[in-house]
mmCIF file of C-alpha atoms in Angstrom:
data_model
loop_
_atom_site.group_PDB
_atom_site.id
_atom_site.type_symbol
_atom_site.label_atom_id
_atom_site.label_comp_id
_atom_site.label_asym_id
_atom_site.label_seq_id
_atom_site.Cartn_x
_atom_site.Cartn_y
_atom_site.Cartn_z
ATOM 1 C CA ASP A 1 23.923 1.312 -9.085
ATOM 2 C CA GLY A 2 21.633 1.559 -6.155
ATOM 3 C CA PHE A 3 20.705 4.834 -6.114
ATOM 4 C CA ALA A 4 16.481 4.134 -5.902
ATOM 5 C CA ARG A 5 17.594 1.463 -2.788
ATOM 6 C CA ASP A 6 19.659 4.052 -1.011
ATOM 7 C CA PHE A 7 17.147 6.910 -1.122
ATOM 8 C CA HIS A 8 14.340 4.310 0.106
ATOM 9 C CA GLU A 9 16.283 2.947 2.806
ATOM 10 C CA GLN A 10 16.775 6.047 4.151
ATOM 11 C CA LEU A 11 13.157 7.899 3.193
ATOM 12 C CA CYS A 12 11.396 5.085 5.457
ATOM 13 C CA ASP A 13 13.551 5.659 8.220
ATOM 14 C CA VAL A 14 12.534 9.566 8.118
ATOM 15 C CA PHE A 15 8.851 8.342 8.006
ATOM 16 C CA ALA A 16 9.550 5.971 10.951
ATOM 17 C CA LYS A 17 11.211 8.172 13.238
ATOM 18 C CA GLN A 18 7.494 10.334 12.737
ATOM 19 C CA GLN A 19 5.635 7.162 13.089
ATOM 20 C CA LEU A 20 4.631 7.293 9.795
ATOM 21 C CA VAL A 21 5.476 5.101 6.310
ATOM 22 C CA PRO A 22 6.399 6.219 3.144
ATOM 23 C CA THR A 23 3.647 7.263 0.850
ATOM 24 C CA TYR A 24 5.113 5.097 -2.319
ATOM 25 C CA GLY A 25 7.225 2.167 -2.576
ATOM 26 C CA LEU A 26 10.491 1.667 -3.780
ATOM 27 C CA GLU A 27 9.120 0.329 -6.724
ATOM 28 C CA ARG A 28 8.194 4.477 -7.827
ATOM 29 C CA VAL A 29 11.362 5.691 -6.959
ATOM 30 C CA GLU A 30 13.273 2.570 -9.241
ATOM 31 C CA LYS A 31 10.702 3.525 -12.387
ATOM 32 C CA LEU A 32 11.325 7.624 -11.926
ATOM 33 C CA VAL A 33 14.968 7.056 -11.917
ATOM 34 C CA GLU A 34 14.381 4.166 -14.850
ATOM 35 C CA HIS A 35 12.674 6.607 -17.021
ATOM 36 C CA ILE A 36 13.662 9.801 -16.948
ATOM 37 C CA GLY A 37 16.977 9.584 -15.749
ATOM 38 C CA PRO A 38 18.263 9.351 -19.169
ATOM 39 C CA THR A 39 16.313 12.401 -20.245
ATOM 40 C CA GLY A 40 18.929 14.531 -18.473
ATOM 41 C CA GLN A 41 16.379 15.919 -16.637
ATOM 42 C CA LEU A 42 16.585 13.971 -13.316
ATOM 43 C CA LEU A 43 19.430 15.066 -10.848
ATOM 44 C CA CYS A 44 19.592 12.079 -8.133
ATOM 45 C CA LEU A 45 22.243 12.820 -5.354
ATOM 46 C CA ARG A 46 24.482 11.099 -2.740
ATOM 47 C CA ALA A 47 26.626 13.034 0.114
ATOM 48 C CA ARG A 48 28.861 10.530 1.475
ATOM 49 C CA ASP A 49 30.867 10.098 4.287
ATOM 50 C CA ALA A 50 34.629 10.188 4.642
ATOM 51 C CA ASP A 51 34.471 6.114 4.335
ATOM 52 C CA GLY A 52 32.190 6.354 1.200
ATOM 53 C CA ARG A 53 28.704 5.814 2.511
ATOM 54 C CA CYS A 54 25.732 7.052 1.627
ATOM 55 C CA ILE A 55 24.847 9.423 4.547
ATOM 56 C CA ALA A 56 21.638 11.356 2.593
ATOM 57 C CA THR A 57 19.979 11.489 -0.314
ATOM 58 C CA GLY A 58 17.985 13.641 -2.936
ATOM 59 C CA VAL A 59 16.319 13.838 -6.146
ATOM 60 C CA TYR A 60 15.073 16.735 -8.032
ATOM 61 C CA PRO A 61 13.431 16.453 -11.189
ATOM 62 C CA ALA A 62 13.322 19.572 -13.786
ATOM 63 C CA PHE A 63 11.629 20.503 -16.444
ATOM 64 C CA GLY A 64 11.029 23.486 -19.211
ATOM 65 C CA ASP A 65 12.029 26.199 -16.700
ATOM 66 C CA PHE A 66 11.125 23.960 -13.673
ATOM 67 C CA ALA A 67 13.195 22.020 -11.872
ATOM 68 C CA PHE A 68 11.769 20.239 -8.973
ATOM 69 C CA PHE A 69 12.388 19.147 -5.150
ATOM 70 C CA TRP A 70 11.127 15.561 -5.400
ATOM 71 C CA GLY A 71 12.656 14.640 -1.947
ATOM 72 C CA ASN A 72 15.818 13.980 0.344
ATOM 73 C CA ALA A 73 16.287 12.056 3.154
ATOM 74 C CA SER A 74 19.371 11.307 5.485
ATOM 75 C CA GLU A 75 20.825 8.708 7.837
ATOM 76 C CA ARG A 76 19.897 9.524 11.446
ATOM 77 C CA SER A 77 23.413 9.349 12.904
ATOM 78 C CA TYR A 78 24.542 11.927 10.287
ATOM 79 C CA GLN A 79 21.874 14.497 10.548
ATOM 80 C CA HIS A 80 23.356 16.804 12.545
ATOM 81 C CA LEU A 81 26.191 17.699 10.209
ATOM 82 C CA ARG A 82 23.363 18.973 8.021
ATOM 83 C CA PRO A 83 23.861 16.693 4.902
ATOM 84 C CA ASN A 84 20.476 17.674 3.067
ATOM 85 C CA GLU A 85 20.893 20.923 2.976
ATOM 86 C CA ALA A 86 24.454 20.755 0.867
ATOM 87 C CA ILE A 87 22.458 18.734 -1.575
ATOM 88 C CA ASN A 88 19.844 21.086 -1.546
ATOM 89 C CA TRP A 89 22.654 23.822 -2.186
ATOM 90 C CA TYR A 90 24.315 21.714 -4.366
ATOM 91 C CA ALA A 91 20.736 21.103 -7.141
ATOM 92 C CA MET A 92 19.596 24.579 -7.281
ATOM 93 C CA ARG A 93 22.992 25.758 -8.097
ATOM 94 C CA HIS A 94 23.245 22.568 -11.177
ATOM 95 C CA TRP A 95 20.083 23.321 -12.654
ATOM 96 C CA LYS A 96 20.645 26.899 -12.399
ATOM 97 C CA ALA A 97 23.805 27.125 -14.408
ATOM 98 C CA ARG A 98 22.056 24.556 -16.863
ATOM 99 C CA GLY A 99 19.045 27.985 -17.170
ATOM 100 C CA ILE A 100 16.856 26.861 -15.075
ATOM 101 C CA ARG A 101 14.949 29.767 -13.586
ATOM 102 C CA HIS A 102 12.773 28.692 -11.171
ATOM 103 C CA PHE A 103 13.150 26.047 -8.137
ATOM 104 C CA ASP A 104 9.598 24.345 -7.024
ATOM 105 C CA TRP A 105 10.102 23.637 -3.539
ATOM 106 C CA GLY A 106 6.895 22.221 -3.628
ATOM 107 C CA GLY A 107 4.426 22.562 -0.027
ATOM 108 C CA GLY A 108 5.472 24.098 3.260
ATOM 109 C CA GLY A 109 8.023 23.024 5.638
ATOM 110 C CA ASP A 110 9.604 25.893 7.387
ATOM 111 C CA TYR A 111 13.012 24.482 6.861
ATOM 112 C CA LYS A 112 12.680 25.243 3.270
ATOM 113 C CA ALA A 113 12.272 29.419 4.030
ATOM 114 C CA LYS A 114 16.286 29.211 5.115
ATOM 115 C CA TYR A 115 16.558 29.110 1.075
ATOM 116 C CA GLY A 116 15.691 31.857 0.010
ATOM 117 C CA GLY A 117 12.518 32.035 -2.829
ATOM 118 C CA ARG A 118 9.183 33.369 -2.403
ATOM 119 C CA TYR A 119 6.385 31.698 -1.938
ATOM 120 C CA PHE A 120 3.625 30.924 -4.001
ATOM 121 C CA GLU A 121 0.186 28.640 -4.204
ATOM 122 C CA VAL A 122 -0.665 26.455 -7.866
ATOM 123 C CA PRO A 123 -4.047 25.788 -7.529
ATOM 124 C CA LEU A 124 -5.482 22.318 -7.572
ATOM 125 C CA VAL A 125 -7.882 21.567 -10.417
ATOM 126 C CA PHE A 126 -10.164 18.587 -10.443
ATOM 127 C CA GLY A 127 -12.712 17.240 -11.921
ATOM 128 C CA ALA A 128 -14.397 13.872 -13.171
ATOM 129 C CA ARG A 129 -16.991 13.058 -15.121
ATOM 130 C CA TYR A 130 -19.918 12.336 -12.326
ATOM 131 C CA PRO A 131 -19.824 14.541 -9.472
ATOM 132 C CA VAL A 132 -20.110 11.495 -7.160
ATOM 133 C CA LEU A 133 -16.533 10.478 -7.512
ATOM 134 C CA SER A 134 -14.922 14.163 -6.873
ATOM 135 C CA GLN A 135 -16.927 14.339 -4.002
ATOM 136 C CA ALA A 136 -15.468 10.435 -3.125
ATOM 137 C CA VAL A 137 -12.034 11.587 -3.811
ATOM 138 C CA ARG A 138 -12.081 14.808 -1.369
ATOM 139 C CA VAL A 139 -13.778 12.635 1.633
ATOM 140 C CA ALA A 140 -11.283 9.742 0.522
ATOM 141 C CA GLU A 141 -8.167 12.510 0.443
ATOM 142 C CA SER A 142 -9.386 14.102 3.931
ATOM 143 C CA ALA A 143 -9.958 10.586 6.179
ATOM 144 C CA TYR A 144 -6.088 9.791 4.531
ATOM 145 C CA TYR A 145 -3.907 13.177 4.679
ATOM 146 C CA GLY A 146 -6.399 14.385 7.538
ATOM 147 C CA GLY A 147 -6.022 10.885 10.309
ATOM 148 C CA ARG A 148 -2.367 11.299 8.976
ATOM 149 C CA GLU A 149 -1.973 14.668 10.159
ATOM 150 C CA ALA A 150 -4.091 14.101 12.733
ATOM 151 C CA GLN A 151 -1.413 11.206 13.832
ATOM 152 C CA ALA A 152 1.692 13.231 13.676
ATOM 153 C CA SER A 153 0.803 16.234 15.189
ATOM 154 C CA VAL A 154 -0.455 14.003 18.700
ATOM 155 C CA ARG A 155 2.854 12.455 18.640
ATOM 156 C CA ARG A 156 4.700 15.823 17.890
ATOM 157 C CA LEU A 157 2.628 17.176 21.215
ATOM 158 C CA TRP A 158 3.445 13.795 23.303
ATOM 159 C CA ALA A 159 7.084 13.523 22.236
ATOM 160 C CA ARG A 160 7.548 17.384 23.548
ATOM 161 C CA ARG A 161 6.280 16.546 27.053
ATOM 162 C CA ARG A 162 8.104 13.475 27.625
ATOM 163 C CA PRO A 163 11.645 14.379 28.630
ATOM 164 C CA SER A 164 14.387 13.594 26.593
ATOM 165 C CA SER A 165 18.065 11.876 27.516
ATOM 166 C CA SER A 166 19.375 13.442 24.061
ATOM 167 C CA PRO A 167 18.976 16.532 21.859
ATOM 168 C CA SER A 168 17.058 15.320 18.805
ATOM 169 C CA ALA A 169 17.988 16.135 15.230
ATOM 170 C CA GLU A 170 15.810 18.318 12.599
ATOM 171 C CA ASP A 171 13.593 16.808 10.869
ATOM 172 C CA GLU A 172 14.837 16.712 6.860
#
């Protein structure tokens, strides 16, 4: 029904706002919907405006006792309505009604505190048959993610110094 396309288009716009690009393409979203959707363990949500236009999307897989926040995005011009908040609350109620006991928000983000819960860390265990491969992976991750984080920080700093003609919506 075009959900993957709607989600990915909105996601690209959210990333573009920060002068970034998503770390995955449309095909990954399509495969997730294609393979996990039929199991009943994937909740794909849309928020629509009064005219039926899709203004926000969210993806929430579940497994065992856990539901996961995989991602959501929304149209810039509708972010003042906070459609992602409505989608997130719906997802949590949906999975709770089906016996899911835990909702994993996946990573940081100050905006997640408003949903309550408690913070916990999940250790990442990684190993390779050849130690040099482990080192190579760490260097590559540091170069990729460290560089992206540094660029985003500089952009945010620069954006704060420039006067704005209108208030910007909070990143969702």
